[in-house]
Structures are given as structure tokens and as C-alpha cells.
Coordinates of C-alpha atoms in Angstrom, one line a residue:
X1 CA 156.0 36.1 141.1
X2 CA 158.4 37.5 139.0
X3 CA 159.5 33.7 137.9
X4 CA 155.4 33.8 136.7
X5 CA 155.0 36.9 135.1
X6 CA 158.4 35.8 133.1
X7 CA 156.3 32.6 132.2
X8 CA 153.1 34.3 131.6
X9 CA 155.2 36.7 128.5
X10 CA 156.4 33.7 127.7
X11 CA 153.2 32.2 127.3
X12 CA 151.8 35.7 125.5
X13 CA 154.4 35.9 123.0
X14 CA 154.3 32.3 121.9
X15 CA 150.8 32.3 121.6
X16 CA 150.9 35.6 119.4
X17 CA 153.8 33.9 116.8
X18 CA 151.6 30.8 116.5
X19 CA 148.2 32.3 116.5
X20 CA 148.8 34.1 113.9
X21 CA 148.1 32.8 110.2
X22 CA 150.6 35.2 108.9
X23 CA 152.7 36.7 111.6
X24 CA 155.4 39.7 110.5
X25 CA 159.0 38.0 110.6
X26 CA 160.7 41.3 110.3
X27 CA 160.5 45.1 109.6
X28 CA 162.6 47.0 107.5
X29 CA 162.5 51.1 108.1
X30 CA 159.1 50.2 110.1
X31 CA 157.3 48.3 107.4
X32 CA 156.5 44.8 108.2
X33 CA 157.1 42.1 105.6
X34 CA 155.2 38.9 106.8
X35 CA 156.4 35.7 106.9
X36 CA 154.9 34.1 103.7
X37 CA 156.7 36.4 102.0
X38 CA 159.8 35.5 103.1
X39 CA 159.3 31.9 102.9
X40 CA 157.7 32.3 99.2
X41 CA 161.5 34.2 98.2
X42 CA 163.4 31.4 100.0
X43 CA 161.8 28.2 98.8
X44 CA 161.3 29.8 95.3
X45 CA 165.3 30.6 95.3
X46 CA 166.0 27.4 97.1
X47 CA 164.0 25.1 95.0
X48 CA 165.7 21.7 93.9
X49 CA 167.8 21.9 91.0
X50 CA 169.4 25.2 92.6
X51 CA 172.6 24.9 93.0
X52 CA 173.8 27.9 95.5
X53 CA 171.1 26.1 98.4
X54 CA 171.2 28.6 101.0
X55 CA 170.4 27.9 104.6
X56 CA 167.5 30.0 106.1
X57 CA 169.7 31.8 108.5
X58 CA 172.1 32.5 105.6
X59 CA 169.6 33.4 103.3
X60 CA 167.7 35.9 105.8
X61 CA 170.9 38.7 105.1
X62 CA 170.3 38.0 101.4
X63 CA 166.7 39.0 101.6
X64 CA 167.1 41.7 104.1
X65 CA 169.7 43.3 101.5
X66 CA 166.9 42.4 98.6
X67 CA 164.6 44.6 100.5
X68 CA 166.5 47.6 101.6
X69 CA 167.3 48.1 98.0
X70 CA 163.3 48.4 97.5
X71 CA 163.1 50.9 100.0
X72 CA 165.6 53.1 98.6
X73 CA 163.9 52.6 95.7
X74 CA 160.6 53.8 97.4
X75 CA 162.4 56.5 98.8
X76 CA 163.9 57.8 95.3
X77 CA 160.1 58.0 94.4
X78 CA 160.8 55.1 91.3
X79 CA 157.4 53.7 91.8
X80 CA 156.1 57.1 90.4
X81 CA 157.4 57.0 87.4
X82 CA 155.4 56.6 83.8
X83 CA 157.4 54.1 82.7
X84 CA 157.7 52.0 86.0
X85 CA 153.8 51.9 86.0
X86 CA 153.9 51.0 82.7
X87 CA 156.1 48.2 82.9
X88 CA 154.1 46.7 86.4
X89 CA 150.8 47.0 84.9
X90 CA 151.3 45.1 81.6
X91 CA 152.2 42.0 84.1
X92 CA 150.0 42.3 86.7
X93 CA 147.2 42.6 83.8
X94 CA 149.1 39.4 82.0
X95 CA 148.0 37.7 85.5
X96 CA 144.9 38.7 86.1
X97 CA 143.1 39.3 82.7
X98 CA 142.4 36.0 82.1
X99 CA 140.2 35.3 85.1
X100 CA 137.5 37.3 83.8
X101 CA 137.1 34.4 80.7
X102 CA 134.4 31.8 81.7
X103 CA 133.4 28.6 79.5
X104 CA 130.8 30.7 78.4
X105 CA 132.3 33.8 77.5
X106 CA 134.4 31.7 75.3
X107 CA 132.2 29.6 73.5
X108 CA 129.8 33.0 73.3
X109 CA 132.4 34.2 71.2
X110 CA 133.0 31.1 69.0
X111 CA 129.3 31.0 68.5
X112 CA 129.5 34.7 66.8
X113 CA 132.7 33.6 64.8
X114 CA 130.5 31.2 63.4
X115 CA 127.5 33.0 63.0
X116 CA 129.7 36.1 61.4
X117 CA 131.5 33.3 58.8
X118 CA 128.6 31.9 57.8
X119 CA 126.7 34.8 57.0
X120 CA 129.6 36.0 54.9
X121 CA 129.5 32.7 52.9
X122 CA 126.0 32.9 52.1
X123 CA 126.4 36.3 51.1
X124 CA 129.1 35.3 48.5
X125 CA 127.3 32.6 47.2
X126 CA 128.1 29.5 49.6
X127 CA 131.4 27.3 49.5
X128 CA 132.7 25.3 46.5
X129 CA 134.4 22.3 47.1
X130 CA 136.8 21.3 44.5
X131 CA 140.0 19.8 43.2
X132 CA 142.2 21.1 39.7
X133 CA 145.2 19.8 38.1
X134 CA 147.7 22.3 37.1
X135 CA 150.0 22.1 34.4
X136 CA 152.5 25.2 35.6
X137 CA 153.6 28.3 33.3
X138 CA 155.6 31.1 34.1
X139 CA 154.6 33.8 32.8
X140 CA 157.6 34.8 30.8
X141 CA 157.5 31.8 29.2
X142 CA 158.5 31.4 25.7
X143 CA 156.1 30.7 22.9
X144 CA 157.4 27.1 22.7
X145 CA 156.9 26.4 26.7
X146 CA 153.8 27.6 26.1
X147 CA 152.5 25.3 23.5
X148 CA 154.1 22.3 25.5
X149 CA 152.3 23.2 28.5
X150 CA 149.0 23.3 26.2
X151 CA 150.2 20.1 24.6
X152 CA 150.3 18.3 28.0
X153 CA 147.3 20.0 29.6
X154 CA 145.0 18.7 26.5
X155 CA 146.5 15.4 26.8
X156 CA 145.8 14.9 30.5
X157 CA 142.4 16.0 29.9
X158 CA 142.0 13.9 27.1
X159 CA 142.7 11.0 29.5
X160 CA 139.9 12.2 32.3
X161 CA 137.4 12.2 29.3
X162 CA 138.0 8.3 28.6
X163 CA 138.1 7.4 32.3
X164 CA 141.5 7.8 33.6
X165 CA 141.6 8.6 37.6
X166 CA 141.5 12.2 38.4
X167 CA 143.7 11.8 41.6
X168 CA 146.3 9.7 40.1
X169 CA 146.7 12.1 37.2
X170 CA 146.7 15.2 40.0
X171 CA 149.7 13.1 41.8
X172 CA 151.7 12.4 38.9
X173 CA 151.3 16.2 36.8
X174 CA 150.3 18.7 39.0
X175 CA 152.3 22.0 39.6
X176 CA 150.0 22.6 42.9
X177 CA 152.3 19.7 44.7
X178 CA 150.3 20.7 48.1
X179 CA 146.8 20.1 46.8
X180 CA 148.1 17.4 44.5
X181 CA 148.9 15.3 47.5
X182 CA 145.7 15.4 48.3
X183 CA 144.4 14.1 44.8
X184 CA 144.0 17.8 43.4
X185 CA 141.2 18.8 46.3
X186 CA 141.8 22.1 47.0
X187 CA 140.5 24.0 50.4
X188 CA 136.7 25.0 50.6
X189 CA 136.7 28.1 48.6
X190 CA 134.1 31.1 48.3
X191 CA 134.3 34.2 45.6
X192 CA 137.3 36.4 45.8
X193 CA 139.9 33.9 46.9
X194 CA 141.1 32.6 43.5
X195 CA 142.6 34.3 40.4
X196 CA 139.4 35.6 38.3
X197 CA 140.3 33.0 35.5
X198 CA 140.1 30.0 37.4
X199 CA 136.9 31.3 39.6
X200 CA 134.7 32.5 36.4
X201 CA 135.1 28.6 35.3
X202 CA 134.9 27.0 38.6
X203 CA 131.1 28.9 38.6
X204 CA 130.4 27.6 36.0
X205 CA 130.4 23.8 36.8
X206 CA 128.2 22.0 38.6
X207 CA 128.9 19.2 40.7
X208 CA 130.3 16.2 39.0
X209 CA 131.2 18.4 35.9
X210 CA 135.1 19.3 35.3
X211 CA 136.4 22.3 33.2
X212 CA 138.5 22.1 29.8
X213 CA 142.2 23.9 30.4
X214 CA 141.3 27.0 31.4
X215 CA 144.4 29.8 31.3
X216 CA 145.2 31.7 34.3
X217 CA 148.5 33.4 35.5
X218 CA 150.0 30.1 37.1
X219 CA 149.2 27.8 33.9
X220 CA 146.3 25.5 32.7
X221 CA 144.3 24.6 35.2
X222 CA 141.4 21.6 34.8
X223 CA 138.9 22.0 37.7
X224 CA 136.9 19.5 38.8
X225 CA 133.7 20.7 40.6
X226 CA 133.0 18.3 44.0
X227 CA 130.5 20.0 45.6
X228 CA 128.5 23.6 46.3
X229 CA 127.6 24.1 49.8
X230 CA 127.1 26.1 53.0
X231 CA 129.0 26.4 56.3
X232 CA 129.0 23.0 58.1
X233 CA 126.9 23.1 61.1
X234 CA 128.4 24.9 64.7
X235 CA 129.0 21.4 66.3
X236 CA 131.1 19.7 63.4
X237 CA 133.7 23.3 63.4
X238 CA 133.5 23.6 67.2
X239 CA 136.7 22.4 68.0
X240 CA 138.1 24.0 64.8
X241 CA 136.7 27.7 66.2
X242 CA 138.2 27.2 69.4
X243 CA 141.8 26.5 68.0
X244 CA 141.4 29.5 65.6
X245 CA 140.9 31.6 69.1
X246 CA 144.0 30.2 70.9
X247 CA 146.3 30.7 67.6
X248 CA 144.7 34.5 66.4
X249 CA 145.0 35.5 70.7
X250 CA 141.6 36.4 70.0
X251 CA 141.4 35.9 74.2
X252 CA 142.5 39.4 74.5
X253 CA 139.7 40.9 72.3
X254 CA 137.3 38.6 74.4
X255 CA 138.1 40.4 77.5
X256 CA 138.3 44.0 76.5
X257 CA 134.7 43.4 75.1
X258 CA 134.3 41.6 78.6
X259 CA 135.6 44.7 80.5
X260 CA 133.6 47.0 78.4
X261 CA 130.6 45.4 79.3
X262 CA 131.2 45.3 82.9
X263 CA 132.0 49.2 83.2
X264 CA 128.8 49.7 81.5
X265 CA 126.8 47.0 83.8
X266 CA 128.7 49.2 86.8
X267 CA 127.8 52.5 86.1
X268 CA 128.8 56.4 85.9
X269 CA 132.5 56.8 87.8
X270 CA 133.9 53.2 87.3
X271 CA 137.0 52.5 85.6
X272 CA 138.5 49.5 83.6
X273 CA 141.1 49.8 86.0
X274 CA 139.2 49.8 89.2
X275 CA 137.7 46.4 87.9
X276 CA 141.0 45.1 87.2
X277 CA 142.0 46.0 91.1
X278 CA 139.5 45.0 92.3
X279 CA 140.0 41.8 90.8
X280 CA 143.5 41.7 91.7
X281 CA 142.1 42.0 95.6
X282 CA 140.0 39.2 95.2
X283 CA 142.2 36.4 93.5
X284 CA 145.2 37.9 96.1
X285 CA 143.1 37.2 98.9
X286 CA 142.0 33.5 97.9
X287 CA 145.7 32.8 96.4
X288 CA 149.1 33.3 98.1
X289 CA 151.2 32.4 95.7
X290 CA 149.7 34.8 93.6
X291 CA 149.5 37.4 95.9
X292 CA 153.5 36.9 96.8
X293 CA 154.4 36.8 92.8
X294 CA 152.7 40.4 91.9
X295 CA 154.4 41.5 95.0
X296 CA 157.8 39.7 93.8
X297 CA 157.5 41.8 90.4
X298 CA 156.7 44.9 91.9
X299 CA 159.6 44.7 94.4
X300 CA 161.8 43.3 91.2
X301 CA 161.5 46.0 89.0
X302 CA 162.5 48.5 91.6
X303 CA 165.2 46.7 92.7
X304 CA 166.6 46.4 89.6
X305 CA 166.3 50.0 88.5
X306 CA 167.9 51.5 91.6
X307 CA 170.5 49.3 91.1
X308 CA 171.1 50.0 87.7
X309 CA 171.5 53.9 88.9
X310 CA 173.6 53.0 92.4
X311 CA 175.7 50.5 91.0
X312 CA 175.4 48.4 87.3
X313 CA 175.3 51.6 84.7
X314 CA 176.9 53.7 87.4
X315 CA 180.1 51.4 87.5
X316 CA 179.7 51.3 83.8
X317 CA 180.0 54.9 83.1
X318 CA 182.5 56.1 85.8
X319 CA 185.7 56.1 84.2
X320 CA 187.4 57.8 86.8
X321 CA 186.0 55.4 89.5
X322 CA 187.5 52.2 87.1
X323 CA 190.5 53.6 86.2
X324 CA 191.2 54.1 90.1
X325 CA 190.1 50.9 91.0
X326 CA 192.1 49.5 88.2
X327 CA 195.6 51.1 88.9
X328 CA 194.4 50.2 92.8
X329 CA 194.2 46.5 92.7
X330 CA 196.2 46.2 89.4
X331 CA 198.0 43.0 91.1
X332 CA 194.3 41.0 91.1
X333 CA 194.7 40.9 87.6
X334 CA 198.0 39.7 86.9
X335 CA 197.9 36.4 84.2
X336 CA 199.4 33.6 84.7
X337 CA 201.1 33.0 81.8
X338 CA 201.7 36.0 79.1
X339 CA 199.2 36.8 76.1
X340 CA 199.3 38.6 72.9
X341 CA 197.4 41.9 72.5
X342 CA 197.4 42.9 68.9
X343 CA 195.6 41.3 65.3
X344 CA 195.8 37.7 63.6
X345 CA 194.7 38.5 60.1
X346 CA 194.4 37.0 56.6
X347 CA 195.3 38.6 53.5
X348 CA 195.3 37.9 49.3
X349 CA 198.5 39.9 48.5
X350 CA 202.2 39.8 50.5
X351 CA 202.6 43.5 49.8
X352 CA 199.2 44.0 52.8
X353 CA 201.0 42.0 55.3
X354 CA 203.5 45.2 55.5
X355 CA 200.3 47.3 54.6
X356 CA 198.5 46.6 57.3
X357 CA 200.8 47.2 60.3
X358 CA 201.9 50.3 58.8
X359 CA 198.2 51.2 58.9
X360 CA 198.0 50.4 62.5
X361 CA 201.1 50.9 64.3
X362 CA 200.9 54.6 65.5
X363 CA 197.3 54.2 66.5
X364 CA 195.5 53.7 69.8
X365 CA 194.9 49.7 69.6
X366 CA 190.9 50.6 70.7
X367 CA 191.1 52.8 66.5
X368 CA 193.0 49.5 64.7
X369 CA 189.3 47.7 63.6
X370 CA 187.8 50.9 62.4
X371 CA 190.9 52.1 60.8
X372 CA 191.4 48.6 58.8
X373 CA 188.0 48.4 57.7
X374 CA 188.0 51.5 56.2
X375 CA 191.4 51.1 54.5
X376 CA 191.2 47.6 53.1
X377 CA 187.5 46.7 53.0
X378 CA 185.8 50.1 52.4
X379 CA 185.0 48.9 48.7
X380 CA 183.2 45.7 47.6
X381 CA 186.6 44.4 47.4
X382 CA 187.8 42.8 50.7
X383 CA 191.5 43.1 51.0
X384 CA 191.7 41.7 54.9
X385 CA 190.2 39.3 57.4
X386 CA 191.2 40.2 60.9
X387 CA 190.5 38.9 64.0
X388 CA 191.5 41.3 67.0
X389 CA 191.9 41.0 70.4
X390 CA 193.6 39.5 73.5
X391 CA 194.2 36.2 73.0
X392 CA 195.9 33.3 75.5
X393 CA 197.2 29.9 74.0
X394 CA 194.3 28.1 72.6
X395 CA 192.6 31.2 71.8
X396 CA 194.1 31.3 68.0
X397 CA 195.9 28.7 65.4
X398 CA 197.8 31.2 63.7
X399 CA 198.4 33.7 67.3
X400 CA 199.2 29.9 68.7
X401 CA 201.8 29.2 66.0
X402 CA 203.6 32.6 65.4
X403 CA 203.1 34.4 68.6
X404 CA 203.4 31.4 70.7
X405 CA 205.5 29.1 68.7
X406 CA 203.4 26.5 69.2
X407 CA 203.7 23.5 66.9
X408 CA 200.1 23.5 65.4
X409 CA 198.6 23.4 62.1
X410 CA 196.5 26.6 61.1
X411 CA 193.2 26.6 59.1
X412 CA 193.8 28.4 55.3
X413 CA 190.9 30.4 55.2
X414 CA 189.5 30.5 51.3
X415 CA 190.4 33.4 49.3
X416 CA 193.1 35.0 52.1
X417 CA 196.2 32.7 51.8
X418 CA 199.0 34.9 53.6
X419 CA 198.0 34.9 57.4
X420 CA 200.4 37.6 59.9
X421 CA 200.1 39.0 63.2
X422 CA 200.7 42.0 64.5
X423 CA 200.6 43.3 68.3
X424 CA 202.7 42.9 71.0
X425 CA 203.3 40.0 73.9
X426 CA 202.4 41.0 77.8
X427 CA 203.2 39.6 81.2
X428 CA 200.5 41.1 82.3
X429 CA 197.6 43.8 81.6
X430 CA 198.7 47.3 80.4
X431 CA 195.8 49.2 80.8
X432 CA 192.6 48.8 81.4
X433 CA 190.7 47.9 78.5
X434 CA 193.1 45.3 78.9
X435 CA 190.5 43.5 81.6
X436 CA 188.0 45.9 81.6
X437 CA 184.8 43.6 81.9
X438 CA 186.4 42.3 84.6
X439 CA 187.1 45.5 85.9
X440 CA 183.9 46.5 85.6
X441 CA 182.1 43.7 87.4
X442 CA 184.7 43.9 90.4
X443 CA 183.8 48.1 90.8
X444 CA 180.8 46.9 90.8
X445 CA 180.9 44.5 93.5
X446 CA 182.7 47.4 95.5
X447 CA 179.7 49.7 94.8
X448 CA 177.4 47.1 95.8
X449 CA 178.9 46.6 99.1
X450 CA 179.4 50.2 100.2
X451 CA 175.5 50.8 99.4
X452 CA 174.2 47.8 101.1
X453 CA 176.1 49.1 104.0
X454 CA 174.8 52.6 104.0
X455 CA 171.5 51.4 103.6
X456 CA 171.5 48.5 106.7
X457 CA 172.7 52.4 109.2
X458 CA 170.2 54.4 107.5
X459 CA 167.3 52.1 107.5
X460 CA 166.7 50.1 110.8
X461 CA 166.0 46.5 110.1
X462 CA 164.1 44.3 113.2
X463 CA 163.6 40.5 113.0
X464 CA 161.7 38.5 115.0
X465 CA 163.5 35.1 115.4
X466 CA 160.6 33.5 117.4
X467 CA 158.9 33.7 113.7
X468 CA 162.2 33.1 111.5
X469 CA 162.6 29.8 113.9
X470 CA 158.8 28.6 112.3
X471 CA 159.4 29.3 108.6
X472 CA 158.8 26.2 106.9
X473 CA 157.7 24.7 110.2
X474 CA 154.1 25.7 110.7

């Protein structure tokens, strides 16, 4: 019996792993995270192309770790905050926004574009269609530039009067080298969008009729009038409408005025932001992957931010705490070889070689740029190039030559002739701003640790292997 009952559990327990669509995997401090969450987070940071491939059993510690951190972060209340709220809406709206937009509401609104340019044309008059030739004067010409620029402008419409080729002449004389490419045919234009001088002569022409040199700002301009017309029908500019959506993100306008309308359709008491989570609900609950990324961002940005204030800016700012670990582990950070701490700089004058390391020499090495810029290139005179630093063998021609006394050739820099070091050679680091980014990161590795393992006593962690064993599998 007992042998059965074993059997029977057995049975039970198997049954409830596999007949579930989305079983829990694990719980961390009682909250169940579900097993196409976890598998979302491992093949997304397993993918191909990754290099660090985890296994799942190593991977499951990773994520656990990932998740305690947003619990903590939970527990610190960070989901509360303005600026957290802020951050997570802006994306989730980003996702979710755009499934309001149908075909319709889309081509609704290139209809009214249309509709809305078109009445603006007819009010102005209609479009003119026409190409100009422009002989190009500044405007602080002299008064012979002038007259040469009249000279050619009369001569060129000479030639159009006895037949020559409008387009050829546009090619070969025109300032306007954009339209002039195009045989002097200039964009469809309506009142207001040219210089009064050339529009009060481009009205006056009728189609097939061209202007005499008519003075504006730019030069002499001769217009020739192609055609006077109205906005090309809807079906012609279509495609044209719906590019000038996508490149003005005129989308966005289209579905506040969307949203607006569908708070109004809903009544008294509903918000824009109800619709939006409601909408969220829906596309979660027909989309996973969806569903898992919001989730992923949510969890992200909390992770991120109580790490920043357990360990990343904390390490950062805690002097004490680096200078400790420093003077701690100080052998870690030995170099193999020695390197120069100090300045390889470039000067005009020999006298600054000897200027310059007085200038430095009784000062904290951390003051040395600050103190050299101000003393030798505080006018518009520069007096120094420096380069400062720690530098190894490699790192420097002119560190490498007289530091190292390496037998290399070093760059003359233009202007600066006379190139001098100054600093002093180390076996190893001193202090440490000597190493301190690598310092830092280190401490910060230490902090890590010594959360993650205060979090995995205080929060209890449960995972259900008879699910881990299907991830992948099912």
C-alpha cells in the first residue's frame, strides 16, 4: 500500500508539472515566478552569438541572484517612486501605443492631410509650376559685379528670345545648381514661399510666357512660367502622404487623437491610462514574449537602481571603503614590469622645459593638469602640450624613448619642438589613484557578493526541479 500511495504522488505530481501550461519553477520570498519567464531570460541571454553560453543548471543561480535584487528593490519601495514610474511608462507606452493604429486610422489621417493642403492651396491662389535661371549676386557686390551680372543675365535672355534651349542654358549658368540640374524647374510653389521680387513676376506670367531679369536679393532671375494648377488628386500623392507621416512621427499625434476619442466614446470616470492598461492586459494575454519583455523592463530598471545604491555609486563614493580594500589586497595589483607616473609634454621655448617642472614638482600629481593649464595656456597663447598619466612601454614615443630608453623615433608635433618628461618610474602602484578604476570595479565585486549573500538568508528561495528539468523540453 505504502509502495501505491508512493506511486499514486508520483502520479499526482507529474501530472500537476505537465498539466500545467505555465507551471511556477520557483518562488523567491513566496512569490512565484513561472516558468516562461525563466526560460524567456535564459534563451534571450543564451541566444547564438553569445559568447558566455550558460548551462540551465548554471544559469538558474544567475537568475535567482537577478531576482532577489528585485525584491529588495520592491522592498526599498523603488517602484514608488516619480521618476521610476516615469521611466517604465514611457516604454511600456512605446510598446503598446501603436496597436491602437489600424489601416484606417492611418489613411483617415492622410485623407485630412490632403484635404487640409489642398484647401490651403486654393486659398492662396493654386500651385505654380515653374523653372528660373539665376545669374547670382551678392548683395555687397560692387557696382562693376553688378553690371556684369546684368551684362550676362541680358545676354542669356537674349538667347531664349531667338530659340536657344531653356534647360541647357539653366545647366550651363545657373547659380540655383539644385534646380539647375533639373533644367531650372523649381518645386511646385504657392504665395509666400519666394522672395516678393521673384513672386510679383512669376504672377504675372502665364503659362508658356518667361519673365525679363527681374532683380531680387540673390541676383537676376529669368522665370519661366510651366504651369498654374491645383493639388494633384488624393491617389497620385498617396504614397507621398504616407512617407510624410512616417518621417514628421505624425503616428504619435494619430494616437493621442485616437485615445481622445476613445475616452470620450467610454464615458464619465475613464482614463487614458486605464485604456492603455487595459490594452496592455489584452496584447499580454495573447503574446508571451510581450508579456515577458514589459516584465523584463520593469524588473530591469529596479535592478539596476538598487544596485546603483547597494553597490555601483556606493563603491564609487566610499573612499574609506577603497582606500581599505586598496591597502588590503595592494599585492593584486602589483605590475609586471615598472611604469612612469608623471607628464610627456611639448613645448616652443627650452627656458619652459625647466618652467614647467618647477610648476609641478611640489604639487599633488591629481593638481599638475589644472595647475599647467592655467600657467602656460591661460591666454590665447598656448605655451605647452601635455599629455599626463600612467603610461607602460608602448603607451608613449617620447615616455618610450626618454623614460624607457627605448630606441624609437618620436613624432615632432607642429609648433612645440622641445618634447620633456617629468614624473617619476614605479615598481609598482603608490597609491590608489594609481589603479583606482580597477580598484573600484574589484570593491565592487566585493559589495556585490556580500549583498547577494545577505539577500539568498533573508529571502527564502524554493525551486521546483521537476519543472527546471522541462524548461525547454515541453
Amino acid at each position: 500500500m505504502k509502495i501505491k500511495a508512493l506511486l499514486l504522488l508520483s502520479l499526482l505530481s507529474t501530472t500537476m508539472v505537465f498539466g500545467q501550461s505555465d507551471p511556477t519553477i520557483m518562488t523567491i520570498n513566496g512569490q512565484p515566478v513561472s516558468r516562461s519567464e525563466f526560460e524567456y531570460s535564459y534563451n534571450k541571454n543564451n541566444a547564438e552569438g553569445v559568447i558566455d553560453k550558460k548551462s540551465i543548471a548554471d544559469y538558474v543561480d544567475l537568475f535567482i541572484n537577478y531576482k532577489l535584487k528585485v525584491q529588495a528593490a520592491l522592498d526599498a519601495r523603488l517602484d514608488t517612486l516619480s521618476s521610476f514610474k516615469q521611466e517604465f511608462l514611457t516604454y511600456r507606452d512605446q510598446q503598446i501605443r501603436p496597436s491602437f493604429l489600424t489601416n484606417s486610422d492611418i489613411e483617415k489621417a492622410a485623407r485630412d492631410i490632403y484635404q487640409e493642403t489642398k484647401e490651403s492651396i486654393e486659398a492662396n491662389g493654386g500651385l505654380w509650376c515653374c523653372a528660373h535661371i539665376l545669374v547670382g549676386l551678392n548683395q555687397r557686390a560692387t557696382k562693376e559685379e553688378e553690371l556684369k551680372a546684368k551684362v550676362l543675365a541680358d545676354s542669356i535672355y537674349n538667347a531664349l528670345q531667338h530659340g536657344a534651349n531653356f534647360g541647357e542654358l539653366a545647366k550651363k549658368y545657373s547659380a540655383d545648381r539644385e534646380s539647375a540640374q533639373n533644367g531650372g524647374e523649381l518645386p511646385l510653389l504657392q504665395k509666400g514661399q519666394t522672395v516678393q521680387e521673384f513672386e510679383h513676376a512669376m504672377l504675372a506670367l502665364k503659362p508658356g510666357e518667361m519673365s525679363k531679369p527681374t532683380l531680387s536679393p540673390y541676383g537676376y532671375h529669368i522665370i519661366k512660367m510651366i504651369a498654374h494648377e491645383g493639388l494633384a488628386p488624393y491617389d497620385s500623392l498617396h504614397a507621398r502622404i504616407l512617407q510624410f507621416i512616417e518621417m514628421r512621427g505624425l503616428r504619435d499625434q494619430i494616437v493621442d487623437k485616437k485615445l481622445d476619442s476613445l475616452v470620450q466614446q467610454a464615458g464619465k470616470g475613464v482614463t487614458r491610462e486605464q485604456l492603455l492598461d487595459k490594452q496592455l492586459a489584452e496584447l499580454e494575454e495573447k503574446d508571451a514574449n510581450l508579456k515577458n519583455l514589459i516584465r523584463e523592463y520593469y524588473d530591469g530598471l529596479l535592478m539596476v537602481e538598487m544596485s546603483n545604491r547597494m553597490v555601483w555609486d556606493k563603491a564609487s563614493a566610499d573612499v574609506t571603503g577603497l582606500e581599505n580594500y586598496f591597502h588590503k589586497h595592494r599585492k593584486q595589483y602589483k605590475w609586471t614590469e615598472p611604469r612612469f607616473k608623471g607628464i610627456a609634454y611639448h613645448v616652443k621655448n627650452q627656458a619652459d622645459v625647466e618652467a614647467v617642472k618647477d610648476c609641478v614638482k611640489r604639487l599633488p600629481f591629481a593638481q599638475w593638469n589644472d595647475v599647467l593649464r592655467k600657467t602656460f595656456n591661460a591666454d590665447s597663447t598656448l605655451r605647452i602640450r601635455v599629455e599626463k598619466g600612467i603610461f607602460r612601454k608602448g603607451d608613449n614615443d617620447l615616455v618610450d624613448k626618454q623614460v624607457f630608453g627605448m630606441s624609437v623615433p618620436v613624432k615632432e608635433m607642429k609648433d612645440f619642438p622641445i618634447g620633456a618628461t617629468y614624473g617619476k618610474k614605479l615598481k609598482a602602484p603608490e597609491s590608489l589613484d594609481d589603479v583606482r578604476a580597477l580598484v573600484v570595479s574589484d570593491y565592487q565585486k566585493e559589495l556585490e557578493k556580500k549583498w547577494v549573500d545577505s539577500l539568498r538568508k533573508k529571502y527564502k528561495v524554493v525551486v521546483d526541479k521537476a519543472v527546471l528539468s522541462t524548461v525547454n523540453k515541453h
